[in-house]
Amino acid sequence: MITNDAIAPHALAALIDRLAHLLPAQGPISIFIHHNPLHAFEDLPFEEAVERAAERLGCEPFLAEARYRDKLATGRILASDVAALLDQQLGPRAAENVAAIGSRFDLWRAIVLHGIPAAAGRELSWILEETTALSHFRRDLPANARLTSATLREQDDPAGEERRAVRRLWDACLLAVGRAGALAAPATAAAPIRHRDWLRAVSGLDIDSWIHPSLIRFLAGYLDQGLAHWPMPERNRGIHGCFLEIYRSSLAARSGAWARRLPHLVNDDSAAERSALESIANSLDRLGVGEDEYEAYLAAELLALRGWSGIVRQIEERPDRVPARDLTVTLRGYLAVRLLCERSALAHAARRIGYGGSLADIRHWLRDRLTPASPPTNLDRAWPFFHVAQLCGLDASIVEQWTAPQVAQLEAELGELDAMRRRRILHQAFERTIRHRLYDALVQHAPRTLSEPPAFQAVFCLDEREESFRRHLEEVEPACETFSTAGFFNVAMYHQGASDAHPRPLCPVAIRPEHYVAEIEADADELAGRSRRLQRRAAGFLGYNVHLGSRSPFRGAVLMTAFGWLALLPLVLRVVFPWLSSRWRRVRETSVAPARTRLQLDRDDRVPPIGTHSGFTVREMAAIVRRMLEDTGLRDRLSPLVLVIGHGSISLNNPHESAHDCGACGGGRGGPNARAFAQMANDPRVRELLAAERLAIDAGTWFVGAQRNTCNNEVTFFDDDLVPVECQRLVGRAKAAIDTARRREAHERCRRFDAVPRWYPPLAAQAHVEGRADDLAQPRPEYGHATNAFCIIGRRMRTRGLFLDRRAFLVSYDPTRDDDGAILGRIMAAVVPVVAGINLEYYFSYVDPTGYGCGTKLPHNVASLLGVMDGAQSDLRAGLPWQMVEIHEPARLTIVVEGRRDRVSRVVGRDPAIDRFVRHRWIWLACLDPESGELSELRSAGFVAHTPEHALPVVKGDSAAWYQGKRGFLSPVSILPDAAAAGASG
Amino acid sequence: VPGLSLAWLVLVGVGSPAILFAVLGGGSLLNRRLSERWTGSLAAASMLIACAALMSAFLIFSATGTGPRLLSYGDWSTSREGGIALEFLVDRKSLGFAALAAVIAGVVAAFSNRYLHREPGYNRYFALLAMFVTGMLLVALAGNVEVLFVGWELVGLSSALLVGFFHERPAPVSNALRVFAVYRISDAAMLSAAVLLRHVAGTDSLSLLFGGAQAATAAGLSGANATIIAVLLIVAVAGKSALLPFSGWLPRAMEGPTPSSAVYYGSLSIHAGCFLLLRSAPLLEQAPAARVLAGVLGSATALFAAVTTRVQSDVKSSLAYASLTQVGIIVVEIAVGWYRIAFLHLAGHACFRLLQFLSAPNVLHDLHGMENAMGDRPSRSAGWFQTLVSNRMRRDLFLFALERGFLDSVVDRVAVEPFMRAARRLTRLDAWLCGAVLSLRPMTIEAMRDQDE
């Protein structure tokens, strides 16, 4: 069947491939990679894209209007930003007079700032009859309209006078609308496409709700990666083939009333030996879907179970990313199955509604029975006018004089400035406010350089969670210097830890690594090593058998009767005393983990289990080291000790655990990369090669790899025993500094946890985050990338001492050592897709938590080991859970590059992917001039210089002096170390 | 005085979650909802008190080693035919189960306190949890049919409301309705059994039922009477514990927050039926036919669930059917007469499955850890199933398990559709009659159909 398709590629196949871009691009949940959920719309400008996608996918493009109005009230959006934006967007139209009310600018400004509550039909009648809408003026009136109320206050009977005035205004609005003549009925926004949509619109029957339970069960069983004990039979035949085999039995008809015809349809497909594509074409033909309709119809079919079709597509494209690699998974197979089920269900539905003809014509039959939409009533139309009159402070006498053309003009104006447009403007203003505070800070923050050579240096991942860690480390140890780069440190590899069953790729998802690196045990005591291995195996075997036994009848009965109550011990320990449980786990782990290991980095001839080579050649290692030193600008400024620190996150009861890991490691943990990098940079052969290329590493310089667990803030150092004697004191000093820094960082992080009291002692913070990581009951082990908003590519001196509230991805780059922009080009090519993906994933998951995100975690149910469903059964939920994003602010990423404008625009123009992102404003781009320190933002008209709007506050002491006791977002400030304190610690 | 202190301890144990329910529920009713912090602290305090009281009651009772005792707290209502009294029947079984329920409820409350942090329905959740714990303790300790029935209803109602906890989505609401409908059948059977018991034995006291074989015969519970009451009880138990043919609701009940699924369908509510059966063992012994029925239902359920759990590819359904397997076996153990083993099995299963359910979201982490420790991915094979039967049968068995025994569609066809049809006919009849009586034009069939829609 498959070979058949290969010979005669169907036009359908190409169409399905194209439509697949509409689906979420989220792979298996255990390797979570952040991506832009709207990648299919990246060719459109951001605002247009989100609005179109919202329409197509039934999601929200921006926050609700009320949420923005809350932000206006709390100062997260400034009214001045709204005014500036309107000015910019209206241009010359701003001053025009609209319907003799006033300038367009004033009208729009009043409506955007104060809004017109949406109401129509019965809801409006209720509001008019049951609320005070017709007895009081709005209480949130702008200043100029308040005059009306003020004059009222001088009356004898202000309440009665106000009621009469409001009533008169409302009557005037109704009369004005009446004068203007009737409106046509609105065209139905989205005409039904699928048979199911027509059926639902006319009769209220939803065949999706009939077929989805069975379809989801089948698909989940087919795709299962090892959760069910019995694998589905006939899986080697592909989705469609397997379905035909299993559902051809007459038993299948019992799946529900809708399935009565299913075995017949299945047998028909098998008898005709149809391939999946042929089956789709046949089904569409039977349903009377013409070829001109294919695109819209199939898109709607795919989107009906967006999550499941998405994962099918992901496995089809990257079968190497799931454990069960022997599966044939195709989107066309799924579509074919889906259409078979639908035909069966439609046949049943047709009987229910008394339709006797063929399915091909049922849509015409339904079309005749669809009730048309009715035009808006005069009440509906008068309602917005009533509000406009109040917002603009118009008296009833003015409204009474409105002519029909004026009403029409105003109606057109309100049509342009509809709810969506208002949300768009408010959103843009919101982003502007956030962005401009950063610009202000960067322009005004005085660059800080070290007066003497640094005692040691530390290279981190560019992750925004390291922003606070670096800041605290520099505060603890002013003599240290920190850098950051993509957290795989240019070591792209398949890594297999000493206690890992399988290798996993550790590099950005765009790269398919070639090199395989194993961690091997290097214990001097062979016997102890073997005993540990045995213990580990025994524990694993026991765990697995308990897992299986608990699901089987007889073993289960014995297990439960004899030992069941023992479960109370871990239960109470893990739920009531999570911190103790974390201690206990650590003790247990160190007793069975290999005591000493090494990475096998050197190239050898063994055939690797995955990838093309085992290990790296010396030349490859030199290239890796060289590139990192050049990218970060470290080059010849190396101090005697350089720490290389990757990161990962370990938490319990969290299906989204991998989403907290390192994005640059493809949702893996970056420790092994840091360790490999350090080992390469310490290798004398590598140094020799580099020296020949005029990149000398001093013999006294030592690199140490480490990994930070961003959840419990534990920092693990690798290959401690190899540190040369002369460097050991320095390593000790660095470790002590890191130990203090991680406590302080935990403390800063705790301020965002609602369950932690505001004035939490720093000492307890570390214990708190450790408990959190091991707490079965904790749905927010950490907040991950939430609140990310900025990315700054430049020298640390620009941001050192600047409090950025864990919101900025920081990338080290030295513009003074990059004459042709080559380094900037490769940094941006590697970094921008990753950070933009993270930022947009958070944006959409926050803006529509149930549409783009996966909703609340509480009812999540892991399905097929691939993703989560809501409760008993649902579509597979892509995106991030609400508990991960709840403190986020949805704003597009602002990337500030330190560099001259011309060079930055040249670099951006050279990379089509980044250029598209920037041109369509999926990200904001600004330049910080390395010499003058002037900042300019890229707008449609080119770079525009930014003049600071607010002064940058300076806080004396350390970061805690600024954040302690505060819960919400904090604006950037300069942290100026206390001279006295610095002297004491130095 | 040991008698007094025991009565007090039991009262405090049951009363403390009841008071919590009253406070949280009352607050919501009066639109004075407590803050999250207050709710959490109150819940913790109340559960702690219940745990401590019931555990000490159990210890005291075990230490003194007296026989079953009826603790009476006065009458709720009295009449000539006999009133409704608030009575608890304490023995080692009932106190043991009550203490276990209190400990489990305490652990779940501690879990939920953090798990539901910042959830808009936090208050509602704890009110329902308190309602459930009260109901569960009443079922465990009930000394007469009325108390048992009240507890049984509280468990059922809170269960359905928690399945529909996320009421902004349609699926939880419709699944909650389904669960509730099955529970009503179970409740009806329970009520009939209670009325019959009172009619036959002339008393509502459960000490007759639970007290021992002699008591049962003395009250004239034997032969046909005993069989009818026992069968009704088994129907009630089958509904509550999801035995065949009611098993279809169990996977649907997984809609609520993870801890509520855990405490209801992994741990306590699912065993309420088994416990009731265990308590009414003396009655069962008088009714051999009912014992056979229980044995058959239990073993059929265990077999069905054991097969079904093996093909479930989502963790909660897999655990739900795994639970059901053990519940079926426990019912068989009771039918056979292994009461002590059944009780140990029940208690052990309640603890173990709770842990498994609460850590269900951890399944990826756990399996990954086991795989690493064992050094390889454990091979999945269908075992005997693969080798013994033909391909055709294998596929059919798989389909049967995948579609969960087609129970839902069978119930739809056998019960739901005829019921709805009958209801529609009655509506029509009603309209026709009214029309005739009021001498108005009878409604046309079409108009009525429109009304139905």
PDB file of C-alpha atoms in Angstrom, chain B residues 107-224:
ATOM      1  CA  VAL B 107      -3.156  12.760  54.027  1.00  0.00           C
ATOM      2  CA  VAL B 108      -5.378  13.749  51.112  1.00  0.00           C
ATOM      3  CA  ALA B 109      -6.323  17.015  52.782  1.00  0.00           C
ATOM      4  CA  ALA B 110      -2.636  17.828  53.292  1.00  0.00           C
ATOM      5  CA  PHE B 111      -1.962  16.958  49.669  1.00  0.00           C
ATOM      6  CA  SER B 112      -4.887  18.975  48.363  1.00  0.00           C
ATOM      7  CA  ASN B 113      -3.940  22.007  50.406  1.00  0.00           C
ATOM      8  CA  ARG B 114      -0.885  22.534  48.204  1.00  0.00           C
ATOM      9  CA  TYR B 115      -2.194  20.904  45.067  1.00  0.00           C
ATOM     10  CA  LEU B 116      -5.219  23.180  44.841  1.00  0.00           C
ATOM     11  CA  HIS B 117      -3.395  26.333  45.941  1.00  0.00           C
ATOM     12  CA  ARG B 118      -4.749  29.349  44.008  1.00  0.00           C
ATOM     13  CA  GLU B 119      -7.501  27.267  42.434  1.00  0.00           C
ATOM     14  CA  PRO B 120     -10.765  29.227  42.169  1.00  0.00           C
ATOM     15  CA  GLY B 121     -12.740  26.249  43.526  1.00  0.00           C
ATOM     16  CA  TYR B 122     -10.460  25.718  46.538  1.00  0.00           C
ATOM     17  CA  ASN B 123     -13.182  26.419  49.071  1.00  0.00           C
ATOM     18  CA  ARG B 124     -15.763  24.299  47.278  1.00  0.00           C
ATOM     19  CA  TYR B 125     -13.314  21.437  47.077  1.00  0.00           C
ATOM     20  CA  PHE B 126     -12.675  21.390  50.800  1.00  0.00           C
ATOM     21  CA  ALA B 127     -16.356  21.729  51.621  1.00  0.00           C
ATOM     22  CA  LEU B 128     -17.031  18.674  49.453  1.00  0.00           C
ATOM     23  CA  LEU B 129     -14.093  16.785  50.925  1.00  0.00           C
ATOM     24  CA  ALA B 130     -15.411  17.456  54.440  1.00  0.00           C
ATOM     25  CA  MET B 131     -18.836  16.273  53.330  1.00  0.00           C
ATOM     26  CA  PHE B 132     -17.286  13.120  51.957  1.00  0.00           C
ATOM     27  CA  VAL B 133     -15.267  12.362  55.084  1.00  0.00           C
ATOM     28  CA  THR B 134     -18.337  12.877  57.258  1.00  0.00           C
ATOM     29  CA  GLY B 135     -20.301  10.525  55.035  1.00  0.00           C
ATOM     30  CA  MET B 136     -17.551   7.928  54.975  1.00  0.00           C
ATOM     31  CA  LEU B 137     -17.249   7.905  58.773  1.00  0.00           C
ATOM     32  CA  LEU B 138     -21.024   7.600  59.123  1.00  0.00           C
ATOM     33  CA  VAL B 139     -21.022   4.619  56.767  1.00  0.00           C
ATOM     34  CA  ALA B 140     -18.179   3.035  58.729  1.00  0.00           C
ATOM     35  CA  LEU B 141     -19.717   3.512  62.160  1.00  0.00           C
ATOM     36  CA  ALA B 142     -23.467   3.495  61.452  1.00  0.00           C
ATOM     37  CA  GLY B 143     -25.520   1.791  64.105  1.00  0.00           C
ATOM     38  CA  ASN B 144     -28.808   1.906  62.287  1.00  0.00           C
ATOM     39  CA  VAL B 145     -30.078   2.027  58.744  1.00  0.00           C
ATOM     40  CA  GLU B 146     -30.903   5.729  58.760  1.00  0.00           C
ATOM     41  CA  VAL B 147     -27.415   6.808  59.761  1.00  0.00           C
ATOM     42  CA  LEU B 148     -25.994   4.442  57.188  1.00  0.00           C
ATOM     43  CA  PHE B 149     -28.241   5.892  54.516  1.00  0.00           C
ATOM     44  CA  VAL B 150     -27.316   9.485  55.349  1.00  0.00           C
ATOM     45  CA  GLY B 151     -23.628   8.622  55.149  1.00  0.00           C
ATOM     46  CA  TRP B 152     -24.132   6.717  51.925  1.00  0.00           C
ATOM     47  CA  GLU B 153     -25.890   9.701  50.351  1.00  0.00           C
ATOM     48  CA  LEU B 154     -23.249  12.187  51.477  1.00  0.00           C
ATOM     49  CA  VAL B 155     -20.538  10.027  49.907  1.00  0.00           C
ATOM     50  CA  GLY B 156     -22.503   9.717  46.663  1.00  0.00           C
ATOM     51  CA  LEU B 157     -23.447  13.363  46.359  1.00  0.00           C
ATOM     52  CA  SER B 158     -19.969  14.686  47.104  1.00  0.00           C
ATOM     53  CA  SER B 159     -18.523  12.168  44.682  1.00  0.00           C
ATOM     54  CA  ALA B 160     -20.718  13.332  41.808  1.00  0.00           C
ATOM     55  CA  LEU B 161     -20.068  16.989  42.612  1.00  0.00           C
ATOM     56  CA  LEU B 162     -16.313  16.451  42.632  1.00  0.00           C
ATOM     57  CA  VAL B 163     -16.401  14.585  39.315  1.00  0.00           C
ATOM     58  CA  GLY B 164     -18.070  17.719  37.963  1.00  0.00           C
ATOM     59  CA  PHE B 165     -15.601  19.970  39.774  1.00  0.00           C
ATOM     60  CA  PHE B 166     -14.409  21.649  36.568  1.00  0.00           C
ATOM     61  CA  HIS B 167     -17.911  22.614  35.532  1.00  0.00           C
ATOM     62  CA  GLU B 168     -16.776  25.104  32.919  1.00  0.00           C
ATOM     63  CA  ARG B 169     -16.014  22.192  30.574  1.00  0.00           C
ATOM     64  CA  PRO B 170     -18.860  20.020  29.280  1.00  0.00           C
ATOM     65  CA  ALA B 171     -17.230  16.584  29.687  1.00  0.00           C
ATOM     66  CA  PRO B 172     -16.912  16.630  33.495  1.00  0.00           C
ATOM     67  CA  VAL B 173     -20.510  17.739  33.876  1.00  0.00           C
ATOM     68  CA  SER B 174     -21.957  15.038  31.673  1.00  0.00           C
ATOM     69  CA  ASN B 175     -19.755  12.401  33.269  1.00  0.00           C
ATOM     70  CA  ALA B 176     -20.792  13.587  36.722  1.00  0.00           C
ATOM     71  CA  LEU B 177     -24.405  13.193  35.700  1.00  0.00           C
ATOM     72  CA  ARG B 178     -23.721   9.663  34.582  1.00  0.00           C
ATOM     73  CA  VAL B 179     -22.022   8.807  37.868  1.00  0.00           C
ATOM     74  CA  PHE B 180     -24.876  10.372  39.768  1.00  0.00           C
ATOM     75  CA  ALA B 181     -27.467   8.376  37.817  1.00  0.00           C
ATOM     76  CA  VAL B 182     -25.764   5.083  38.684  1.00  0.00           C
ATOM     77  CA  TYR B 183     -25.511   6.138  42.292  1.00  0.00           C
ATOM     78  CA  ARG B 184     -29.240   6.802  42.362  1.00  0.00           C
ATOM     79  CA  ILE B 185     -29.921   3.231  41.309  1.00  0.00           C
ATOM     80  CA  SER B 186     -27.640   2.069  44.067  1.00  0.00           C
ATOM     81  CA  ASP B 187     -29.335   4.383  46.551  1.00  0.00           C
ATOM     82  CA  ALA B 188     -32.771   3.157  45.566  1.00  0.00           C
ATOM     83  CA  ALA B 189     -31.703  -0.408  46.225  1.00  0.00           C
ATOM     84  CA  MET B 190     -30.250   0.621  49.542  1.00  0.00           C
ATOM     85  CA  LEU B 191     -33.407   2.427  50.573  1.00  0.00           C
ATOM     86  CA  SER B 192     -35.568  -0.532  49.598  1.00  0.00           C
ATOM     87  CA  ALA B 193     -33.348  -2.819  51.648  1.00  0.00           C
ATOM     88  CA  ALA B 194     -33.674  -0.486  54.621  1.00  0.00           C
ATOM     89  CA  VAL B 195     -37.462  -0.277  54.395  1.00  0.00           C
ATOM     90  CA  LEU B 196     -37.724  -4.012  53.974  1.00  0.00           C
ATOM     91  CA  LEU B 197     -35.447  -4.630  56.911  1.00  0.00           C
ATOM     92  CA  ARG B 198     -37.581  -2.443  59.110  1.00  0.00           C
ATOM     93  CA  HIS B 199     -40.700  -4.113  57.867  1.00  0.00           C
ATOM     94  CA  VAL B 200     -39.448  -7.649  58.364  1.00  0.00           C
ATOM     95  CA  ALA B 201     -37.416  -7.289  61.510  1.00  0.00           C
ATOM     96  CA  GLY B 202     -39.398  -4.480  63.040  1.00  0.00           C
ATOM     97  CA  THR B 203     -36.287  -2.511  63.834  1.00  0.00           C
ATOM     98  CA  ASP B 204     -33.804  -0.316  62.087  1.00  0.00           C
ATOM     99  CA  SER B 205     -30.865  -1.319  64.197  1.00  0.00           C
ATOM    100  CA  LEU B 206     -27.940  -2.643  62.278  1.00  0.00           C
ATOM    101  CA  SER B 207     -26.669  -4.540  65.272  1.00  0.00           C
ATOM    102  CA  LEU B 208     -29.075  -7.200  64.070  1.00  0.00           C
ATOM    103  CA  LEU B 209     -27.555  -7.236  60.676  1.00  0.00           C
ATOM    104  CA  PHE B 210     -23.977  -6.794  61.676  1.00  0.00           C
ATOM    105  CA  GLY B 211     -24.115  -8.288  65.136  1.00  0.00           C
ATOM    106  CA  GLY B 212     -23.803 -11.945  64.298  1.00  0.00           C
ATOM    107  CA  ALA B 213     -25.629 -14.895  62.883  1.00  0.00           C
ATOM    108  CA  GLN B 214     -27.698 -15.549  65.997  1.00  0.00           C
ATOM    109  CA  ALA B 215     -29.024 -12.031  66.026  1.00  0.00           C
ATOM    110  CA  ALA B 216     -30.024 -12.285  62.401  1.00  0.00           C
ATOM    111  CA  THR B 217     -31.983 -15.495  62.863  1.00  0.00           C
ATOM    112  CA  ALA B 218     -33.535 -14.206  66.037  1.00  0.00           C
ATOM    113  CA  ALA B 219     -34.966 -11.262  64.171  1.00  0.00           C
ATOM    114  CA  GLY B 220     -36.615 -13.563  61.704  1.00  0.00           C
ATOM    115  CA  LEU B 221     -34.194 -12.771  58.953  1.00  0.00           C
ATOM    116  CA  SER B 222     -33.940 -15.983  57.089  1.00  0.00           C
ATOM    117  CA  GLY B 223     -34.963 -17.675  53.922  1.00  0.00           C
ATOM    118  CA  ALA B 224     -36.633 -15.549  51.288  1.00  0.00           C
TER     119      ALA B 224
END
